[in-house]
Amino acid sequence: MRALQSPASVHDVLVLDRTELAPGVVLLGFHAPQLAAVTQPGQFVMAVPPGGERAAVALGIYEAQGDRASVMFFVCGPRTREFAGLREGDRFSVSGPLGNGFTLDGAKNVAIVAGGVGIASVLLPAQALVRSHVRTRLFYGARTAELLVDRERFEREGCEVICATDDGSFGHRGFITQALAATEDKPDLILACGPSPMLRATAFVAGELGVAAQLSLEETFACGVGGCWGCVVPLDRNSAQAPGFPGQDEGGSEVVYARICKEGPVFWAHELRW
Amino acid sequence: MVTDVDLSVRIGSLELAYPTLMGSGCYGSGEEFAPFIDLSKIGGVVLKSVTRAPRLGNPTPRLVQTPAGMLNAIGLQNPGIDWYLEHDVAKFASRPCAVIGSVAGFSVDDYAYVAERLAARDEIHALELNISCPNVAAEGETFACDPRLTARVVKTVRATTDKTLIVKLSPNVTDIAGIAREAESAGADALAVINTVRGMAIDVNAWKPRLGNVTGGLSGPAIRPVAVLAVYEVARAVRIPIVGQGGIETASDALEFLLAGASAISIGTGNFTDPRIPVRIVEELHAYLAARGVRSLREIVGKANVGFANPYQYEGDEG
Ligand SMILES: Cc1cc2nc3c(=O)[nH]c(=O)nc-3n(C[C@H](O)[C@H](O)[C@H](O)COP(=O)(O)O)c2cc1C
Ligand code: FES
């Protein structure tokens, strides 16, 4: 969402650490000083699977500090399995940082909503907010307590953390967006990353509360850099994020298809026409 | 061992410093990939296909990863030729490689209208006619599936420009060589072989097709053997150069196409695997030829295709 994208490039990186945070959830830290220096909260990389035969995969940048950056992902297919197989000392390559991340300017009281491994895109904005002394709460939902990975990390960083699990094994039982809707301390900005139903629910709750929300969308990418128009989402045609040309959808309503990888992945909830 | 290997090729009147084009629809206008690769080290970029009227494209999802490849159904999303000429084309002047416009349409008249306007611009060095898009309702691909329509559209467009005209063929036909011959007689300078192979994937949990458009075009290594055969057959049928494509990710893949009879190659989906692939291919082709004492890439074109006539021989070149 920031008008200026940081300078991206290809980085050959060395794996520094690999941690399985929960069954199937892997955190991969790597040596990438240049990448870490220019990454903005909410940006991602296209990571080339080390086997060299599969398409690159988009991964949110979890941490970016000093010489080290990291990505966190759920192992759900052949490509993430390849990354999960990496060990300290292995090499792979990433292109990035890519996309337009969160806009944090002016906010005083921010609610971050994360579902599952959506947590992977919200540590950087949380750190940036806390650093500027903004009240920052994390509303964090997952299926089970075990899948609420790295929860304490956010507490250590200075966030208030509110949790919900589907089975009630930790925090509220039910959806995290219900906890958001019930809050008595109304935020002035909501940031969200997670599965699509959670994002839609967040957009709904934000509308009810009358609070602006920025959603980080996920979609299958091919190029990841705006070259193929494979990852589009319909947007209000007057959005500042809309790419050049408008059009009409099948129902005849005016929309603009924006590329999630290029104009996004973060969009204002009220501008999405999905 | 030789060190001064000539990798340049000629497609019609278009001179390419390197034999590598970037596939239409996969590479934006080149700018998108500039942070990751030196564009002066590729032969050229084939721009996203443009149509007469603006097109919003297909509903989402538009992409599905499949074994050794992917399905896409973008549906020719583009701003239409008027907007394109006004807002986009001027920016292409700064590319340090060849810039090839791609034209799509739904009638012979459409193709001629767009081609004439696009070719009139100095920023556009050559044209590719996409008569083979599998992702638009009915009409899109029928041009490349019908020899008479192919002949008509190529002839009509030929009359609008002297710039190099590449005609992009579909593999979704029974006799690609026959279509190729029609395109050649109608005045094509070169042929792009192949566009994507029609395909589909189904979500077995949702009981629904995975693509918003239901069907899509398969690309990537999965289609490489299909594409190599198509090049082989077309090369035996025509004397104009062929731009081989379909799943090229390494120099060895590229060599298969060159040896089958392609004069140049194009990389689309490979750029999604690693954006450095095109430069790596050029370096490896250079090393391959140098190690064999071959001074020019042109010499190996069609060497695995018995009875094939190397197009460069007709231009008085060595090889
Ligand atoms: C996402 C995507 C979009 C494409 N769009 C176009 C297009 O607009 N026009 C066109 O002529 N070919 C288009 N193609 C086909 C490619 O240019 C290329 O011919 C084909 O994918 C086979 O090569 P590859 O396996 O190297 O990708 C597209 C392919 C992909 C994967
Ligand atoms: S994935 Fe290619 S434009 Fe977004």
XYZ file of C-alpha atoms and ligand atoms in Angstrom:
628
model
C 0.000 0.000 0.000
C 2.932 2.266 0.412
C 3.370 4.252 -2.749
C 7.028 3.382 -3.002
C 8.132 -0.219 -3.336
C 11.488 -1.076 -1.878
C 14.211 -2.083 -4.286
C 13.858 -5.801 -4.961
C 16.497 -8.157 -6.250
C 17.449 -11.835 -6.326
C 19.269 -13.078 -3.249
C 21.163 -16.357 -2.879
C 20.727 -17.120 0.776
C 22.176 -19.457 3.351
C 19.887 -21.221 5.817
C 20.792 -20.191 9.378
C 18.128 -22.005 11.330
C 15.076 -24.186 10.877
C 12.454 -24.737 13.539
C 9.272 -26.769 13.430
C 7.000 -24.548 15.504
C 4.081 -26.976 15.356
C 3.390 -30.080 13.282
C 3.718 -28.883 9.683
C 4.564 -25.268 10.560
C 8.167 -24.431 9.739
C 10.187 -21.285 10.470
C 13.200 -20.877 8.212
C 15.787 -18.227 9.048
C 18.394 -17.259 6.473
C 21.296 -14.907 5.965
C 20.053 -11.992 3.826
C 21.335 -8.636 5.078
C 20.327 -6.710 1.949
C 16.815 -8.112 1.955
C 16.389 -7.501 5.670
C 17.525 -3.902 5.291
C 14.871 -2.922 2.734
C 11.865 -5.047 3.736
C 8.677 -3.185 4.660
C 5.971 -4.711 6.901
C 3.631 -6.873 4.817
C 5.974 -7.626 1.927
C 6.794 -11.091 0.626
C 9.438 -12.989 -1.330
C 9.175 -15.429 -4.211
C 11.268 -18.325 -2.970
C 12.746 -20.776 -5.468
C 12.360 -24.383 -4.308
C 15.870 -25.786 -3.866
C 15.165 -28.760 -6.155
C 15.170 -26.287 -9.039
C 12.274 -27.809 -10.967
C 9.211 -26.247 -9.436
C 7.740 -22.778 -9.674
C 8.753 -20.271 -7.035
C 6.363 -19.861 -4.125
C 5.259 -16.663 -2.401
C 6.133 -16.511 1.295
C 5.468 -13.599 3.651
C 8.548 -12.177 5.329
C 8.232 -12.946 9.031
C 11.358 -11.396 10.486
C 13.878 -8.963 9.001
C 16.585 -7.797 11.309
C 20.303 -7.280 10.876
C 21.734 -10.031 8.692
C 18.783 -12.350 9.068
C 15.350 -12.666 7.494
C 12.898 -15.504 7.928
C 9.799 -17.029 6.423
C 7.162 -19.172 8.081
C 4.929 -21.586 6.214
C 2.557 -24.495 6.533
C 3.740 -27.593 4.694
C 0.903 -28.244 2.265
C 2.374 -29.379 -1.033
C 5.487 -30.479 -2.901
C 7.094 -27.054 -2.898
C 6.687 -26.256 0.786
C 7.882 -29.813 1.490
C 11.115 -28.993 -0.351
C 11.633 -25.928 1.821
C 10.774 -27.873 4.939
C 13.583 -30.283 4.056
C 16.241 -27.544 4.211
C 18.778 -27.550 7.036
C 21.308 -25.102 8.430
C 24.008 -24.488 5.830
C 21.773 -25.265 2.825
C 21.215 -22.650 0.147
C 18.254 -21.419 -1.810
C 17.276 -18.204 -3.545
C 14.563 -15.612 -3.099
C 13.389 -12.630 -5.159
C 12.212 -9.721 -3.125
C 11.039 -7.948 -1.173
C 7.875 -7.735 -3.283
C 4.477 -6.105 -3.131
C 2.977 -3.235 -1.195
C 2.650 -3.826 2.518
C 0.726 -2.229 5.379
C 0.319 1.534 5.822
C 0.800 2.295 9.487
C 1.000 6.093 9.476
C -1.217 7.981 11.892
C -2.681 4.999 13.736
C -2.889 5.197 17.546
C -4.652 1.975 18.453
C -4.229 -0.963 16.130
C -5.855 -4.379 16.164
C -3.964 -7.000 14.171
C -6.017 -10.042 13.232
C -4.153 -13.203 12.264
C -5.466 -16.635 11.399
C -3.188 -19.681 11.352
C 0.057 -19.089 9.466
C -1.320 -15.673 8.531
C 0.755 -14.794 11.575
C 3.747 -14.942 9.213
C 2.943 -11.516 7.725
C 2.130 -9.555 10.870
C 5.219 -9.634 13.079
C 6.935 -6.835 11.143
C 3.968 -4.436 11.352
C 3.523 -5.301 15.034
C 7.165 -4.485 15.737
C 6.980 -1.234 13.765
C 3.859 -0.151 15.632
C 5.200 -0.963 19.081
C 8.413 0.856 18.193
C 6.354 3.991 17.489
C 4.506 3.548 20.791
C 1.197 2.616 19.180
C -1.168 0.492 21.250
C -1.017 -2.846 19.430
C -3.211 -5.843 20.073
C -2.936 -9.164 18.288
C -6.164 -11.094 17.783
C -4.838 -14.528 16.955
C -6.977 -17.487 15.919
C -6.123 -21.060 14.993
C -7.725 -24.482 14.995
C -5.965 -25.659 18.157
C -3.702 -24.245 20.869
C -0.763 -26.035 19.295
C -1.235 -24.094 16.062
C -1.098 -20.714 17.797
C 2.578 -20.631 16.956
C 4.989 -18.037 18.318
C 2.252 -16.425 20.412
C 4.646 -15.523 23.246
C 6.909 -13.774 20.764
C 4.243 -11.138 20.189
C 3.833 -10.673 23.936
C 7.583 -10.218 24.304
C 7.493 -7.647 21.498
C 4.993 -5.617 23.518
C 1.640 -6.599 22.023
C -1.422 -7.548 23.998
C -2.379 -10.967 22.637
C -5.978 -12.214 22.511
C -6.436 -15.772 21.279
C -9.214 -17.986 20.013
C -9.228 -21.622 18.985
C -11.867 -23.635 17.162
C -11.814 -26.290 19.884
C -11.458 -23.903 22.818
C -8.131 -25.489 23.783
C -6.728 -21.984 24.323
C -8.326 -18.538 24.638
C -11.842 -17.963 23.375
C -13.705 -20.802 21.763
C -14.742 -19.922 18.219
C -13.594 -17.398 15.664
C -11.086 -14.706 16.489
C -13.233 -12.195 14.611
C -15.921 -12.703 17.300
C -13.400 -11.557 19.896
C -12.598 -8.556 17.713
C -16.297 -7.686 17.372
C -16.734 -7.905 21.155
C -13.847 -5.588 22.039
C -14.725 -2.570 24.127
C -11.559 -0.724 23.257
C -12.288 0.265 19.682
C -9.171 0.339 17.470
C -8.645 3.073 14.879
C -7.035 0.671 12.404
C -7.335 -3.059 11.744
C -4.714 -5.130 9.919
C -5.448 -8.717 8.969
C -3.808 -11.726 7.384
C -5.202 -15.245 7.231
C -7.576 -17.517 5.358
C -10.136 -15.894 3.114
C -13.215 -16.561 5.338
C -11.416 -14.877 8.233
C -10.533 -11.886 6.064
C -14.125 -11.526 4.921
C -15.327 -11.726 8.507
C -12.733 -9.136 9.502
C -13.923 -6.811 6.734
C -17.496 -7.250 7.999
C -16.593 -6.548 11.625
C -14.499 -3.540 10.586
C -17.508 -2.204 8.695
C -19.752 -2.676 11.748
C -17.239 -0.941 14.001
C -16.667 1.796 11.454
C -12.922 1.180 11.475
C -10.684 1.107 8.408
C -9.102 -2.261 7.721
C -6.177 -3.405 5.605
C -6.251 -7.008 4.467
C -3.278 -8.995 3.232
C -4.681 -11.318 0.556
C -3.379 -14.691 -0.467
C -3.685 -16.228 -3.902
C -1.778 -18.655 -6.099
C 0.939 -16.667 -7.828
C 2.797 -17.526 -10.999
C 5.229 -14.661 -11.573
C 4.724 -12.782 -8.291
C 5.906 -9.546 -9.880
C 2.917 -8.281 -11.878
C 3.857 -9.858 -15.197
C 1.091 -12.391 -15.836
C -2.223 -11.069 -14.432
C -2.907 -14.439 -12.858
C -3.568 -13.260 -9.311
C -6.205 -10.574 -9.644
C -8.916 -9.371 -7.275
C -11.765 -6.981 -8.171
C -11.300 -3.519 -6.707
C -13.290 -0.315 -6.628
C -12.350 1.539 -9.786
C -11.611 4.718 -7.852
C -9.114 3.021 -5.578
C -5.704 4.624 -5.538
C -4.344 1.095 -5.796
C -6.227 0.288 -9.002
C -3.941 -0.399 -11.954
C -4.397 1.816 -14.996
C -7.462 0.633 -16.824
C -11.048 0.051 -15.683
C -13.492 -2.564 -16.938
C -16.876 -4.128 -16.405
C -17.525 -7.515 -14.900
C -20.088 -9.977 -16.267
C -22.861 -8.401 -14.238
C -22.055 -5.059 -15.847
C -20.697 -3.425 -12.709
C -17.609 -1.282 -12.903
C -14.606 -2.898 -11.299
C -10.888 -2.982 -11.778
C -8.902 -6.170 -11.512
C -5.811 -5.433 -9.451
C -2.878 -7.805 -9.163
C -2.538 -9.138 -5.627
C 1.214 -9.588 -6.106
C 1.843 -6.105 -7.488
C -0.790 -3.621 -6.314
C -1.217 -5.725 -3.131
C -0.967 -8.031 -1.315
C -2.400 -5.511 1.179
C -5.662 -3.775 0.195
C -8.140 -1.530 1.985
C -11.112 -3.735 2.898
C -13.701 -1.186 1.801
C -12.210 -1.021 -1.693
C -12.396 -4.746 -2.396
C -15.305 -5.867 -4.609
C -14.991 -9.589 -3.936
C 37.273 -25.170 -28.096
C 36.320 -21.771 -29.489
C 35.530 -18.676 -27.460
C 33.812 -16.356 -29.921
C 30.505 -18.153 -30.288
C 27.828 -16.204 -32.159
C 24.465 -16.597 -30.466
C 22.679 -13.950 -32.510
C 19.767 -14.980 -34.687
C 17.540 -13.378 -37.264
C 13.770 -13.751 -37.310
C 12.469 -12.159 -40.501
C 14.137 -8.752 -40.453
C 14.434 -8.750 -36.664
C 17.998 -9.134 -35.409
C 18.283 -10.645 -31.954
C 21.526 -10.481 -29.988
C 20.476 -13.638 -28.152
C 18.153 -16.447 -29.250
C 15.916 -16.021 -26.203
C 12.504 -14.369 -26.251
C 10.294 -14.079 -23.179
C 6.854 -15.614 -23.776
C 3.822 -13.400 -24.246
C 1.677 -12.994 -21.163
C 4.396 -14.297 -18.846
C 6.760 -11.374 -18.696
C 4.667 -8.213 -18.536
C 6.587 -5.685 -20.583
C 9.956 -6.783 -19.219
C 10.095 -4.015 -16.630
C 8.550 -6.322 -14.006
C 11.570 -8.611 -14.196
C 14.236 -5.916 -14.508
C 15.172 -6.058 -10.795
C 16.144 -9.711 -11.182
C 17.794 -9.971 -14.570
C 19.804 -7.833 -16.980
C 17.367 -7.328 -19.858
C 20.240 -6.575 -22.241
C 21.158 -10.267 -21.890
C 17.919 -11.543 -23.405
C 16.922 -11.483 -27.049
C 13.601 -9.791 -26.530
C 10.305 -9.720 -24.768
C 6.974 -10.597 -26.370
C 4.416 -8.316 -24.760
C 1.079 -9.405 -23.311
C -1.493 -9.866 -26.088
C -3.625 -6.809 -26.749
C -7.099 -6.719 -28.300
C -9.216 -4.065 -29.977
C -11.556 -3.533 -27.020
C -10.517 -3.593 -23.357
C -10.951 -6.963 -21.649
C -11.360 -7.575 -17.946
C -10.284 -11.175 -18.392
C -11.591 -14.346 -16.801
C -13.016 -14.813 -13.311
C -10.626 -16.109 -10.648
C -8.942 -18.442 -9.876
C -6.846 -18.026 -12.997
C -3.856 -20.183 -12.073
C -3.396 -23.739 -10.890
C -0.076 -25.455 -10.251
C -0.021 -28.933 -11.796
C 2.669 -31.637 -11.994
C 5.655 -30.227 -13.909
C 3.692 -27.229 -15.043
C 0.677 -25.049 -14.546
C -2.713 -24.209 -15.970
C -3.658 -20.629 -16.694
C -6.859 -19.006 -17.838
C -6.157 -15.277 -17.774
C -8.567 -14.567 -20.612
C -6.530 -11.856 -22.316
C -6.993 -9.185 -19.670
C -5.733 -6.003 -21.343
C -6.655 -2.319 -21.635
C -7.541 -2.407 -25.342
C -5.429 -0.976 -28.151
C -6.410 2.684 -27.718
C -5.450 2.914 -24.058
C -2.366 0.803 -24.727
C -1.083 3.112 -27.447
C -1.789 6.180 -25.386
C -0.468 5.089 -21.977
C 1.773 2.060 -22.284
C 3.698 1.773 -25.546
C 5.967 4.821 -25.083
C 7.468 3.186 -21.986
C 8.731 0.241 -24.040
C 11.294 2.430 -25.827
C 13.726 2.101 -22.935
C 14.007 -1.705 -23.076
C 17.559 -2.809 -23.915
C 16.271 -5.750 -25.982
C 13.842 -6.405 -28.819
C 10.204 -5.581 -28.074
C 7.607 -7.663 -29.884
C 3.954 -6.684 -29.764
C 1.361 -9.447 -29.461
C -2.015 -9.103 -31.135
C -5.137 -11.094 -30.294
C -8.646 -10.776 -31.692
C -12.023 -12.221 -32.452
C -12.299 -11.415 -36.144
C -9.967 -10.861 -39.081
C -10.879 -7.220 -38.934
C -9.909 -6.993 -35.230
C -6.482 -8.450 -35.890
C -5.815 -6.091 -38.780
C -7.028 -3.063 -36.820
C -4.814 -3.749 -33.808
C -1.809 -4.978 -35.799
C -1.705 -1.937 -38.048
C -1.784 0.516 -35.150
C 0.711 -1.370 -33.054
C 3.172 -1.946 -35.882
C 3.096 1.756 -36.726
C 4.864 2.523 -33.453
C 8.668 2.708 -33.379
C 8.785 1.196 -29.897
C 7.450 -2.073 -31.356
C 10.084 -3.944 -33.363
C 8.021 -6.881 -34.569
C 4.560 -8.403 -34.199
C 3.380 -11.748 -32.953
C -0.119 -12.812 -33.960
C -1.691 -14.764 -31.137
C -4.266 -16.749 -33.075
C -4.069 -19.534 -30.530
C -5.312 -18.338 -27.132
C -7.237 -21.246 -25.561
C -8.737 -19.107 -22.818
C -11.362 -16.979 -24.495
C -14.818 -18.160 -25.424
C -15.060 -19.934 -28.751
C -13.459 -17.606 -31.299
C -9.984 -17.137 -29.803
C -8.346 -20.337 -30.818
C -10.463 -21.180 -33.831
C -8.160 -19.134 -36.052
C -5.213 -21.391 -35.343
C -7.408 -24.495 -35.657
C -8.705 -23.705 -39.123
C -6.268 -23.565 -42.061
C -8.457 -21.249 -44.125
C -9.000 -18.793 -41.262
C -5.280 -18.875 -40.504
C -4.533 -18.003 -44.110
C -7.070 -15.180 -44.158
C -5.999 -13.518 -40.955
C -2.291 -13.753 -41.751
C -2.787 -12.414 -45.263
C -4.860 -9.481 -44.051
C -2.423 -8.560 -41.286
C 0.546 -9.017 -43.625
C -0.869 -6.271 -45.815
C -0.851 -3.795 -42.905
C 2.854 -3.915 -41.998
C 6.346 -4.683 -43.219
C 7.616 -5.420 -39.752
C 8.512 -8.995 -38.897
C 5.348 -11.007 -38.431
C 5.474 -14.055 -36.181
C 2.373 -16.260 -36.150
C 1.787 -18.221 -32.966
C 0.355 -21.684 -33.496
C -1.798 -23.868 -31.313
C -0.905 -27.467 -30.443
C -4.604 -28.221 -30.088
C -4.993 -29.330 -33.712
C -4.656 -32.554 -35.642
C -2.281 -31.231 -38.306
C -0.051 -28.413 -37.084
C 2.205 -28.721 -40.147
C -0.734 -28.012 -42.441
C -1.631 -24.858 -40.498
C 2.023 -23.830 -40.530
C 2.142 -24.110 -44.322
C -0.926 -21.899 -44.645
C 0.619 -19.261 -42.401
C 3.832 -19.348 -44.406
C 2.111 -18.990 -47.775
C -0.003 -16.148 -46.404
C 3.148 -14.186 -45.625
C 4.261 -15.018 -42.082
C 7.957 -14.317 -41.484
C 8.214 -16.793 -38.635
C 6.165 -19.160 -36.483
C 5.927 -19.406 -32.698
C 5.430 -23.048 -31.753
C 3.589 -23.754 -29.436
C 1.005 -21.905 -27.398
C -0.426 -23.714 -24.359
C -2.090 -27.129 -24.451
C -5.743 -27.183 -23.354
C -6.283 -28.729 -19.976
C -8.329 -28.798 -16.819
C -8.032 -29.652 -13.126
C -10.795 -30.504 -10.687
C -11.060 -29.909 -6.942
C -12.181 -33.275 -5.630
C -13.343 -31.841 -2.312
C -15.430 -29.032 -3.769
C -16.538 -31.089 -6.806
C -15.732 -28.114 -8.981
C -13.228 -27.193 -11.681
C -10.225 -25.432 -10.164
C -10.140 -22.619 -12.713
C -12.773 -19.884 -12.804
C -12.876 -20.384 -16.560
C -13.248 -24.193 -16.117
C -10.618 -24.941 -18.780
C -7.166 -23.477 -19.217
C -3.861 -23.714 -21.005
C -1.121 -26.011 -19.761
C 2.463 -24.743 -19.857
C 5.818 -25.660 -18.364
C 7.957 -28.821 -18.568
C 4.810 -30.982 -18.756
C 4.283 -29.894 -22.372
C 7.896 -29.932 -23.536
C 7.797 -33.233 -25.467
C 4.569 -32.141 -27.155
C 6.219 -28.870 -28.132
C 9.447 -30.471 -29.393
C 7.438 -32.733 -31.669
C 5.375 -29.820 -32.950
C 8.569 -27.912 -33.800
C 9.995 -31.000 -35.476
C 6.922 -31.428 -37.667
C 6.539 -27.751 -38.507
C 10.232 -27.463 -39.340
C 9.841 -30.113 -42.006
C 6.871 -28.319 -43.504
C 8.089 -24.704 -43.814
C 11.218 -22.718 -44.614
C 10.612 -19.746 -42.304
C 12.222 -19.627 -38.850
C 10.521 -21.099 -35.815
C 10.513 -19.748 -32.264
C 10.282 -22.921 -30.170
C 8.601 -22.837 -26.785
C 6.944 -24.991 -24.177
C 8.598 -25.838 -20.878
C 12.104 -24.568 -21.563
C 14.065 -24.165 -18.313
C 17.634 -25.155 -19.174
C 20.089 -24.943 -22.080
C 19.534 -28.633 -22.659
C 15.796 -28.021 -23.045
C 16.538 -25.158 -25.438
C 18.869 -27.373 -27.455
C 16.131 -29.928 -27.989
C 14.075 -27.239 -29.716
C 17.013 -25.886 -31.716
C 18.033 -29.363 -32.861
C 14.427 -30.101 -33.805
C 14.489 -27.088 -36.100
C 13.745 -23.945 -34.071
C 15.928 -20.917 -34.852
C 15.182 -19.238 -31.522
C 13.414 -20.141 -28.325
C 11.003 -18.530 -25.945
C 10.754 -18.858 -22.177
C 7.482 -18.274 -20.354
C 6.691 -20.407 -17.337
C 10.416 -20.980 -16.697
C 10.655 -17.407 -15.473
C 8.290 -18.342 -12.642
C 10.669 -21.066 -11.511
C 13.629 -18.718 -11.370
C 13.904 -15.321 -13.073
C 17.576 -15.946 -13.829
C 16.840 -18.885 -16.146
C 17.062 -16.908 -19.430
C 20.559 -15.619 -18.669
C 21.685 -19.012 -17.431
C 20.468 -20.594 -20.681
C 22.498 -18.153 -22.763
C 25.640 -18.818 -20.724
C 25.170 -22.562 -20.958
C 24.429 -22.485 -24.691
C 27.614 -20.542 -25.164
C 29.616 -23.105 -23.189
C 27.962 -26.014 -25.000
C 28.772 -24.670 -28.441
C 32.270 -23.556 -27.470
C 33.078 -27.013 -26.110
C 32.041 -28.533 -29.436
C 33.899 -26.027 -31.562
C 30.693 -24.650 -33.052
C 31.056 -20.969 -33.917
C 27.433 -20.061 -34.472
C 24.203 -21.198 -32.941
C 22.692 -21.067 -36.418
C 24.796 -24.077 -37.430
C 23.002 -26.485 -35.140
C 19.442 -25.552 -36.060
C 17.582 -28.675 -37.140
C 20.577 -31.005 -36.771
C 18.402 -33.720 -35.235
C 15.793 -33.338 -37.938
C 16.669 -35.486 -40.952
C 15.504 -33.933 -44.187
C 15.014 -30.532 -42.574
C 16.120 -27.410 -44.413
C 17.834 -24.866 -42.131
C 16.118 -21.532 -42.822
C 19.432 -19.685 -42.620
C 20.661 -21.555 -45.703
C 18.065 -19.767 -47.773
C 19.427 -16.436 -46.683
C 22.917 -17.235 -47.836
C 24.255 -17.658 -44.300
C 26.677 -20.307 -43.295
C 25.237 -23.237 -41.466
C 0.106 -17.075 -17.331
C 0.295 -17.201 -18.813
C -0.247 -16.234 -19.656
C -0.087 -16.325 -21.039
N -0.603 -15.350 -21.844
C -0.385 -15.398 -23.191
C -0.846 -14.351 -24.044
O -1.439 -13.361 -23.617
N -0.587 -14.457 -25.364
C 0.083 -15.510 -25.900
O 0.306 -15.540 -27.110
N 0.538 -16.528 -25.120
C 0.313 -16.489 -23.781
N 0.798 -17.518 -22.980
C 1.531 -18.645 -23.586
C 3.058 -18.482 -23.454
O 3.521 -17.318 -24.117
C 3.815 -19.704 -24.004
O 3.601 -19.775 -25.395
C 3.373 -21.013 -23.382
O 3.132 -20.851 -22.014
C 4.376 -22.155 -23.560
O 5.653 -21.818 -23.096
P 6.198 -22.038 -21.592
O 5.970 -23.468 -21.217
O 7.637 -21.638 -21.630
O 5.394 -21.112 -20.732
C 0.618 -17.433 -21.590
C 1.153 -18.406 -20.732
C 1.009 -18.309 -19.366
C 1.601 -19.368 -18.480
S 1.255 -13.676 -10.095
Fe 1.703 -12.822 -12.036
S 0.686 -10.914 -11.913
Fe 0.524 -11.677 -9.896
